[in-house]
Coordinates of C-alpha atoms in Angstrom, one line a residue:
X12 CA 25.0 -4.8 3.9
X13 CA 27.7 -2.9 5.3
X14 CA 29.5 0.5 4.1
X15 CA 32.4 2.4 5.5
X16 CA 32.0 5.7 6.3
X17 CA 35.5 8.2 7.8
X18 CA 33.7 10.9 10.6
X19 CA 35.3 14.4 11.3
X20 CA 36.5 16.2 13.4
X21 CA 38.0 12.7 14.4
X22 CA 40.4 11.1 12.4
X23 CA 40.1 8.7 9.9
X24 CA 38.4 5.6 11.6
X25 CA 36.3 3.3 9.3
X26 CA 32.9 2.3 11.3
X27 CA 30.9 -0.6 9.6
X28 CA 27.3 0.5 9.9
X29 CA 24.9 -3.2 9.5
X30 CA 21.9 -2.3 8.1
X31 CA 18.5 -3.8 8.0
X32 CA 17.1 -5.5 4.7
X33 CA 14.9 -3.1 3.0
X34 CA 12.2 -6.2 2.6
X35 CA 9.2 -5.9 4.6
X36 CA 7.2 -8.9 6.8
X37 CA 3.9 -8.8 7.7
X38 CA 4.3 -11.3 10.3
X39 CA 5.1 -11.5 13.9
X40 CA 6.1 -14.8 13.7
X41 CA 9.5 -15.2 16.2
X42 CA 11.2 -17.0 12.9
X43 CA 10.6 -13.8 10.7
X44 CA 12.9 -11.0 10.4
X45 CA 10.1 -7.9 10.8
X46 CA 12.0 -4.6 9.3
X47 CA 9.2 -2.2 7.9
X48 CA 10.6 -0.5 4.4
X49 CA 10.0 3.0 6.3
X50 CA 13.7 2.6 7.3
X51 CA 14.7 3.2 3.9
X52 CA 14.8 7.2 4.5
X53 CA 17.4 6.6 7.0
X54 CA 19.7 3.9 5.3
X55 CA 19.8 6.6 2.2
X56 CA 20.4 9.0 4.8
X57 CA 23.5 7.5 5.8
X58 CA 24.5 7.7 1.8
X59 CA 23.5 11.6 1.7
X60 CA 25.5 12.5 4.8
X61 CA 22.8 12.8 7.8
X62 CA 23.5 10.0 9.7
X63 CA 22.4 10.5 13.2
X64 CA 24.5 8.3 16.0
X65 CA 23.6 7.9 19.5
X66 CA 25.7 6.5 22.2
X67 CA 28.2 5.1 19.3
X68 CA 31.3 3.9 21.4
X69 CA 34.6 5.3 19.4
X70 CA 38.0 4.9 20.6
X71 CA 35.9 3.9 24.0
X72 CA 34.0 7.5 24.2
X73 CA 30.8 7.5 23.6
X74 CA 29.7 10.3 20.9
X75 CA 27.1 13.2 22.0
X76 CA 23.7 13.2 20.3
X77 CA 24.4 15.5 17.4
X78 CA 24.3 15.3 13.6
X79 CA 27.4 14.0 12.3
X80 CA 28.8 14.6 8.8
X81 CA 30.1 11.3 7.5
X82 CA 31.6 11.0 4.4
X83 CA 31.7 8.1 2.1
X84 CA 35.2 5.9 2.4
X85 CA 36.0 4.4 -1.0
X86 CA 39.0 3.0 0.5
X87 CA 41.4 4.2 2.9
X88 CA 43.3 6.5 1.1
X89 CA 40.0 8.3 -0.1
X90 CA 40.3 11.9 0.6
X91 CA 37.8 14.7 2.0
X92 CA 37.5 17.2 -0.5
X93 CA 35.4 20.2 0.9
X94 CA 34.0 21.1 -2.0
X95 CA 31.7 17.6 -1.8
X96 CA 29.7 18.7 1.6
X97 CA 27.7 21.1 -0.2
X98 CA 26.8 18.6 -2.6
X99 CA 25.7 16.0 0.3
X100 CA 24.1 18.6 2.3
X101 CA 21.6 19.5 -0.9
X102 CA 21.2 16.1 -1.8
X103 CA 20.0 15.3 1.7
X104 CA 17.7 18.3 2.3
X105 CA 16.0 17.5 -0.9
X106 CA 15.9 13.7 -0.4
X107 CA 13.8 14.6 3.3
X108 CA 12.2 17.6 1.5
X109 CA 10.4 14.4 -0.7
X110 CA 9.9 12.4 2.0
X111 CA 8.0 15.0 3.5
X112 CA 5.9 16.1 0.4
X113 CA 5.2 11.9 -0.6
X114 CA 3.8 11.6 3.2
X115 CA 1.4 14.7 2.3
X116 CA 0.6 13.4 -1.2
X117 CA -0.8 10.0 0.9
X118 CA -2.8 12.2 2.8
X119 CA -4.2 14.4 0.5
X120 CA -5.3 11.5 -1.3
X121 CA -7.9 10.8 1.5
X122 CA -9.9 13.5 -0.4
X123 CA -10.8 11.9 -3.7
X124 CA -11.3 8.7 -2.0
X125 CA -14.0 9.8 0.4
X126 CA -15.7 11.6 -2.4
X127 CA -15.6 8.9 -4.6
X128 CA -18.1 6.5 -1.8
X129 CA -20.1 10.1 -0.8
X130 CA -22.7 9.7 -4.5
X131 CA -23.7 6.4 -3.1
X132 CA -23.9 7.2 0.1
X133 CA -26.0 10.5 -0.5
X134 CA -28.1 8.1 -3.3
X135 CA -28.8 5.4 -0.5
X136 CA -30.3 7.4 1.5
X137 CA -32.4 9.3 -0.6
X138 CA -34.2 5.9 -1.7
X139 CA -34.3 4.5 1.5
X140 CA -35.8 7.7 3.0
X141 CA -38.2 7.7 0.2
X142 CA -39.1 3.9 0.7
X143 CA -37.4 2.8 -3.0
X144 CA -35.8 -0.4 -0.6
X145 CA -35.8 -2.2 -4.2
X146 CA -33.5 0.3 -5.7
X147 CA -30.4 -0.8 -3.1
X148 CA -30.7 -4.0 -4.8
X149 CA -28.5 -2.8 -7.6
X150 CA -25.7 -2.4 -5.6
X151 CA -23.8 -5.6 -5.2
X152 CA -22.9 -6.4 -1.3
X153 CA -20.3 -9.1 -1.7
X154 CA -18.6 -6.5 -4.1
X155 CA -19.0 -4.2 -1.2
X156 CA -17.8 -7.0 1.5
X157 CA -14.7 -7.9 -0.5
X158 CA -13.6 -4.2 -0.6
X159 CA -14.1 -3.7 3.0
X160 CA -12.0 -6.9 3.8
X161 CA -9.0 -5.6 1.4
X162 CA -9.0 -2.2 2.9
X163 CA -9.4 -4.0 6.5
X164 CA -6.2 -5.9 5.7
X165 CA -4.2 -3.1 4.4
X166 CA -4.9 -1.1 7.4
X167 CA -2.9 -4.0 9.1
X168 CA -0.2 -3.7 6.8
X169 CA 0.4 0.3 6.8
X170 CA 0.0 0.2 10.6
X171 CA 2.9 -1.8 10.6
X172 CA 4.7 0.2 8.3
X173 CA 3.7 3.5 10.3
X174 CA 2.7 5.2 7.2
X175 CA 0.0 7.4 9.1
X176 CA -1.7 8.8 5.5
X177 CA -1.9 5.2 3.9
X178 CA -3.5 4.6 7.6
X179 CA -6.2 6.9 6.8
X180 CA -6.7 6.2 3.5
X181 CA -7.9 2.7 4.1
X182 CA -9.7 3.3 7.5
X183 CA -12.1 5.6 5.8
X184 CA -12.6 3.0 3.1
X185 CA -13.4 0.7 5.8
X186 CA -15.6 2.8 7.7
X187 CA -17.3 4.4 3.9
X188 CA -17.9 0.6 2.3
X189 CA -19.4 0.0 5.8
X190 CA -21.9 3.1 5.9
X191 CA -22.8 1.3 2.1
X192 CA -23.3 -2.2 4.0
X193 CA -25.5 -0.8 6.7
X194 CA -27.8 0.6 4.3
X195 CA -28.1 -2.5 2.3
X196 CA -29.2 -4.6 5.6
X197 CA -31.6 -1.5 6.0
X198 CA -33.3 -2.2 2.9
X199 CA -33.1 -6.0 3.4
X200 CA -30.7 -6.0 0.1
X201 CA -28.4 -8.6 2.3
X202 CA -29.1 -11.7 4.5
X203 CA -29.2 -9.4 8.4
X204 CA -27.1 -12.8 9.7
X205 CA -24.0 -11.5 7.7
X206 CA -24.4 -8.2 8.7
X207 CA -24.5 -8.7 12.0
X208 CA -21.1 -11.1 11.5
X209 CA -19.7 -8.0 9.2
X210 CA -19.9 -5.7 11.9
X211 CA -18.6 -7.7 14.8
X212 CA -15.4 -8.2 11.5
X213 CA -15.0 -4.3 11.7
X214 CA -15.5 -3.1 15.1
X215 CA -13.0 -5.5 16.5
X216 CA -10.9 -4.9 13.2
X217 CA -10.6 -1.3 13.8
X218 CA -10.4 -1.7 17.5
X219 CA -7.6 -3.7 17.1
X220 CA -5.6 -2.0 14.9
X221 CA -6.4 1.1 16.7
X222 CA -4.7 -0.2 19.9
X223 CA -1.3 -1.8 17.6
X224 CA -1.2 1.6 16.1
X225 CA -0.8 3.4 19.7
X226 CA 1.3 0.2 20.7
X227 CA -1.0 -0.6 23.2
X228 CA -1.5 -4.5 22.4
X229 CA 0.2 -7.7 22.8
X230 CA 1.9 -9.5 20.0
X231 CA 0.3 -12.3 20.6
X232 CA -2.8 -10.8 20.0
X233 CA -1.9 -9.1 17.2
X234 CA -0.6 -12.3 15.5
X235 CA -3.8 -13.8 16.2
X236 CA -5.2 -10.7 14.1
X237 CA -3.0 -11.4 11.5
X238 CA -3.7 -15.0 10.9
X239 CA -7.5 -14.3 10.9
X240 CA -7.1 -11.7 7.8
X241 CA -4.9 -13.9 6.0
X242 CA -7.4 -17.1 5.9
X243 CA -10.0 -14.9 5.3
X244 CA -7.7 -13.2 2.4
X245 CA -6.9 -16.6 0.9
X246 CA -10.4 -18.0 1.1
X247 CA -12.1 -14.9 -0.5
X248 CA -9.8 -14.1 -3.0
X249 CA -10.1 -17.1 -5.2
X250 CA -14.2 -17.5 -4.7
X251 CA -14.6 -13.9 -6.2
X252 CA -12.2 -14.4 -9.2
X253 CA -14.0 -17.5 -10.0
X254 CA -17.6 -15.9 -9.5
X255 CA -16.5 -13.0 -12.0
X256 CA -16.7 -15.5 -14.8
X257 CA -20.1 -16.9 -14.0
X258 CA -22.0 -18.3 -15.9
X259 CA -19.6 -19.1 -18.4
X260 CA -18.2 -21.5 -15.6
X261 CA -20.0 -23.5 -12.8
X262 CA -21.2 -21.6 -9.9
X263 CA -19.8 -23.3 -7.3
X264 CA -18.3 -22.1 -3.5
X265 CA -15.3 -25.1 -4.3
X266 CA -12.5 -22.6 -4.9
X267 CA -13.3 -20.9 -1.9
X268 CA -13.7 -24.0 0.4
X269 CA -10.4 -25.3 -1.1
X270 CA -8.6 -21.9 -0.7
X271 CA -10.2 -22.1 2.8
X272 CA -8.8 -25.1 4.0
X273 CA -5.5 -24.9 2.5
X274 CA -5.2 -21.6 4.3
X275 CA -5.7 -23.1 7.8
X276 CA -3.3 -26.1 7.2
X277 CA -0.2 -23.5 6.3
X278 CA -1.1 -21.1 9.3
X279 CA -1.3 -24.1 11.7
X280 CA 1.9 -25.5 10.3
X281 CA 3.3 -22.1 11.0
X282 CA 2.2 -21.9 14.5
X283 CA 3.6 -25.5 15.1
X284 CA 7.3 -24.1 13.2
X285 CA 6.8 -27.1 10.3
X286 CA 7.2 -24.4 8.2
X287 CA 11.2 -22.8 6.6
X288 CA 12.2 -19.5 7.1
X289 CA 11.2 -18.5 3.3
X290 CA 7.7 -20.2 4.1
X291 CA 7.0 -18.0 7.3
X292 CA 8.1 -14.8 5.4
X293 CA 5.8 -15.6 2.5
X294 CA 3.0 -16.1 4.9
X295 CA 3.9 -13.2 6.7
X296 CA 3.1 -11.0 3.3
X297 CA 0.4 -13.1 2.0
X298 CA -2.3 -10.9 3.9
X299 CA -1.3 -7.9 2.3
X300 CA -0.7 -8.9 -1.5
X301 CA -4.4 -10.8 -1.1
X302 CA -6.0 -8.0 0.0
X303 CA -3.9 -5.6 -2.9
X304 CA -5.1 -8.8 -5.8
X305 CA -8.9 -8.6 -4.3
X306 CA -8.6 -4.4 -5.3
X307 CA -6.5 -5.1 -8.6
X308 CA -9.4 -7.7 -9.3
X309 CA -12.2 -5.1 -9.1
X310 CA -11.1 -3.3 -12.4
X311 CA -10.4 -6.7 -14.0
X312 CA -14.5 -7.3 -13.1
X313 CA -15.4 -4.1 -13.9
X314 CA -13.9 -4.0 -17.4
X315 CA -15.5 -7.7 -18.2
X316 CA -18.8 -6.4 -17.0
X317 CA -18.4 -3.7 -19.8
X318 CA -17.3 -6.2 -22.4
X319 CA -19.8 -8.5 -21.7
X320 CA -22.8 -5.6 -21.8
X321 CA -21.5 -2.6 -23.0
X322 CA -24.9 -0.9 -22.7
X323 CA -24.0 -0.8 -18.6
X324 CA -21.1 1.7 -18.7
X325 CA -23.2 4.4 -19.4
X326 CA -24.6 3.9 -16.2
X327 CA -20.4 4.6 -14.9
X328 CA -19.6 8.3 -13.9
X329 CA -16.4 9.7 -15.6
X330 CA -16.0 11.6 -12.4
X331 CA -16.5 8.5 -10.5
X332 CA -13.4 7.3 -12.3
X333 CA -11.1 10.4 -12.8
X334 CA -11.8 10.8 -8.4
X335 CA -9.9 7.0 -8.5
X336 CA -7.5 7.6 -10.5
X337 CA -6.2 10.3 -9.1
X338 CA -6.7 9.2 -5.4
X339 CA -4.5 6.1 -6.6
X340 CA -2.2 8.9 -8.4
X341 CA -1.1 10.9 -5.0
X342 CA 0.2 7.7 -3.4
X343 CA 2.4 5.9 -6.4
X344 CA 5.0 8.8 -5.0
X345 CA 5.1 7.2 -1.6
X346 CA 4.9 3.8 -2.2
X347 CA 8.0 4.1 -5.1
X348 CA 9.7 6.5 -2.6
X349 CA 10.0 3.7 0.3
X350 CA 10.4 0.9 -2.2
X351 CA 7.1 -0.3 -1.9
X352 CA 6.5 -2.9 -4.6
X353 CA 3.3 -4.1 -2.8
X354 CA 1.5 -0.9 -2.2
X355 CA 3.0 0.6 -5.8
X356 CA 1.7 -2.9 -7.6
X357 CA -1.9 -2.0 -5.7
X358 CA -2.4 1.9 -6.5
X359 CA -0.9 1.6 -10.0
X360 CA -3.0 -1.0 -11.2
X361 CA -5.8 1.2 -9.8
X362 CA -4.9 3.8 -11.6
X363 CA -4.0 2.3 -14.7
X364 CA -7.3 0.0 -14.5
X365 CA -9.7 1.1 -12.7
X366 CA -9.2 4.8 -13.2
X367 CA -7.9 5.5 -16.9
X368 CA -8.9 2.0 -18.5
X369 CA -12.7 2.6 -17.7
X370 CA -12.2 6.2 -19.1
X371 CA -10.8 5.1 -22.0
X372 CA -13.7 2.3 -22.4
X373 CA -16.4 5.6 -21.8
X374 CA -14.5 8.1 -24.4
X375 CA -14.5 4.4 -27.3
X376 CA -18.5 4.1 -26.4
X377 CA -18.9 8.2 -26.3
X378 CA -19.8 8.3 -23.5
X379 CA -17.3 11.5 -22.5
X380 CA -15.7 14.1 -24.2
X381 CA -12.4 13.8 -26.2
X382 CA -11.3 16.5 -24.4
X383 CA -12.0 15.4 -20.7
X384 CA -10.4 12.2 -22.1
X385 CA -7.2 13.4 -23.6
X386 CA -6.8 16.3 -20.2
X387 CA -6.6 13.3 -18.5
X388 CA -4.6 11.1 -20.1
X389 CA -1.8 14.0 -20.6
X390 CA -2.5 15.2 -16.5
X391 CA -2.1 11.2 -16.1
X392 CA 1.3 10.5 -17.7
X393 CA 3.0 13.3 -16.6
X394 CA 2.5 12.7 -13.2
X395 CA 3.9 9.5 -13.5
X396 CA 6.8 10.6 -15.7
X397 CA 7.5 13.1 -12.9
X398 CA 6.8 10.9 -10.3
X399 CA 10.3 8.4 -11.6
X400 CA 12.3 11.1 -12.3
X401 CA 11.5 13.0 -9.0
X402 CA 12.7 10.0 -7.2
X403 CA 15.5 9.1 -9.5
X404 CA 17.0 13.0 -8.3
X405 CA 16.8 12.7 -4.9
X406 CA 18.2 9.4 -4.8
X407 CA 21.0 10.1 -6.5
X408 CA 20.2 7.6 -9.3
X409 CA 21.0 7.7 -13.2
X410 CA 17.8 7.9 -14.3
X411 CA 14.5 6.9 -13.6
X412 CA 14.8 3.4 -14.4
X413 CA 16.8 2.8 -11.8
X414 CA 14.3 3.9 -9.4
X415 CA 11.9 1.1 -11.2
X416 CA 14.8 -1.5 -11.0
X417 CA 15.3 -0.6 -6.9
X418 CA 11.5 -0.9 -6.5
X419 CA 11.4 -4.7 -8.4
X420 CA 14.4 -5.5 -7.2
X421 CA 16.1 -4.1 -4.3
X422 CA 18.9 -1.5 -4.0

């Protein structure tokens, strides 16, 4: 991609600008081309009139650090009207106005999310201080396990990406499900051998992601890291989609074993390069869209659990599910704002799902209020509505569709 662009006070002197693709890898394979999507702020940046040059040779002088106002070069007859760098100025103050607010949306949403894993917590430990150890047995620990792994593996990801709220966001869901986990081994609700596995999983998972955040680890480590979440992402994904449907098919540990081993032969035949270019960037983003399926699937479970005995969901807190849907809510702006289809697919189907689906499956089975239901379905759908529209405006778009078509598609 390439655009022309004339720069004043010099004269008119077209300067091709190549930009990165927009498309993000999670891989550090040498094949794969790794450009995070948090450069998008500063390719639309160079559309808005902010582009910042350093050490830019012209006419064989380099050009002081300083920000330059470019203006766009139809062709080279295209004139400068002054009345357009008002215009460009405003649309780039609000377009990094939203990038700012998006980044503190991400953050904020840390709030619901920790609340929403505090009940259990706080419940835990009241039955375990009061020696109910049976009463941990309700809660399921490879429902527990398979939620620590996803938000494990998209710690990777947002590390990566150096979006520092999404960051937070999943480490206290690792560290939260974890708390959950350690009570459950307390009470002798799980087999202490996985445990004791789980824990070695997450202290070097957070170790290491704590040292690639700082940039304080080797690559080759890192890729290592990588590899590991993405066979375990394969080979646990498949084995709880099948297990959601027992009895009405065979139990049986084949999907995973097959997932399992089919996930090694690809990552070896990476490492040996038997692999083309499209395969390597496909395994480079497998890690992340497992770990987003294994949350998406946890609705889908969730809702079949309530089909198959709808007696259970009065045992689900409306809170429990408004807390999700709105912690899912305060990141759709930032993962539509940096064309994010991943990390929008994730926390939309959460909201969508797991937040507003099970509320609407409490307010069918009264189990809450039409008005708590209909306050937040209205609260719900204008958020998103404002969400598209908020983007579409400091993009410069038509209309919010076109923010949905860039996200899908690509600029």
């Amino acid at each position: 991609m390439s655009m022309a662009v004339s720069l004043r006070p010099l004269c008119k002197v077209p300067l091709l600008a190549c930009l990165p693709s927009n498309r993000c890898s999670f891989s550090c394979y040498p094949r794969s081309l790794d450009f995070g999507r948090h450069h998008q702020p500063q390719i639309r940046q160079v559309i808005d009139g902010k582009f910042k040059l350093k050490e830019a040779p012209l006419y064989s002088r380099p050009v002081s650090s300083h920000h330059l106002e470019p203006v766009l070069a139809l062709n080279k007859d295209h004139q400068h009207p002054s009345d357009e760098e008002p215009v460009n100025l405003k649309r780039g103050e609000s377009f990094e106005q939203w990038d700012s607010v998006t980044g503190k949306f991400a953050g904020v949403a840390n709030l619901p999310f920790l609340l929403l894993q505090l009940p259990q917590i706080i419940l835990n430990s009241r039955n375990l201080l009061g020696g109910n150890k049976s009463a941990l047995l309700a809660v399921p620990w490879l429902g527990m396990l398979t939620g620590m792994l996803g938000n494990l593996s998209l710690l990777s990801y947002f590390i990566k990406k150096r979006e520092t709220g999404a960051v937070v966001v999943q480490a206290l869901g690792v560290i939260s499900t974890y708390v959950v986990i350690l009570q459950l081994a307390l009470a002798e609700a799980m087999p202490i051998s996985y445990f004791i596995g789980i824990s070695i999983v997450v202290a070097s998972g957070l170790f290491l992601n704590f040292m690639k955040y700082f940039d304080l680890l080797k690559s080759e480590i890192w890729l290592f890291w990588e590899e590991f979440i993405t066979i375990g992402g394969l080979s646990v994904l498949p084995q709880v989609m099948w297990s959601t449907f027992v009895p009405f098919v065979p139990n049986s540990i084949l999907p995973g074993v097959i997932s399992f081993v089919a996930a090694i032969i690809v990552v070896l035949m990476a490492r040996m390069g038997k692999l083309p270019e499209k395969g390597v960037k496909i395994l480079g983003s497998l890690s992340g869209w497992t770990a987003t399926l294994l949350f998406m699937w946890m609705p889908v479970a969730q809702m079949w659990t309530n089909i198959l005995n709808p007696d259970n969901i009065k045992g689900l807190s409306a809170i429990t599910m408004l807390l999700a849907m709105i912690g899912n809510g305060l990141l759709l702006p930032r993962a539509l704002f940096i064309r994010d289809l991943m990390w929008f697919t994730g926390s939309g189907w959460g909201c969508v799902f797991y937040g507003w689906g099970n509320l609407l499956c409490l307010y069918c089975l009264n189990s809450t209020s039409r008005e708590f239901f209909v306050a937040a379905t209205l609260a719900f759908f204008a958020w998103i509505g404002h969400t598209f529209w908020k983007d579409s405006q400091v993009y410069g778009l038509r209309s919010p569709f076109s923010s949905f078509k860039e996200l899908v598609f690509g600029p």
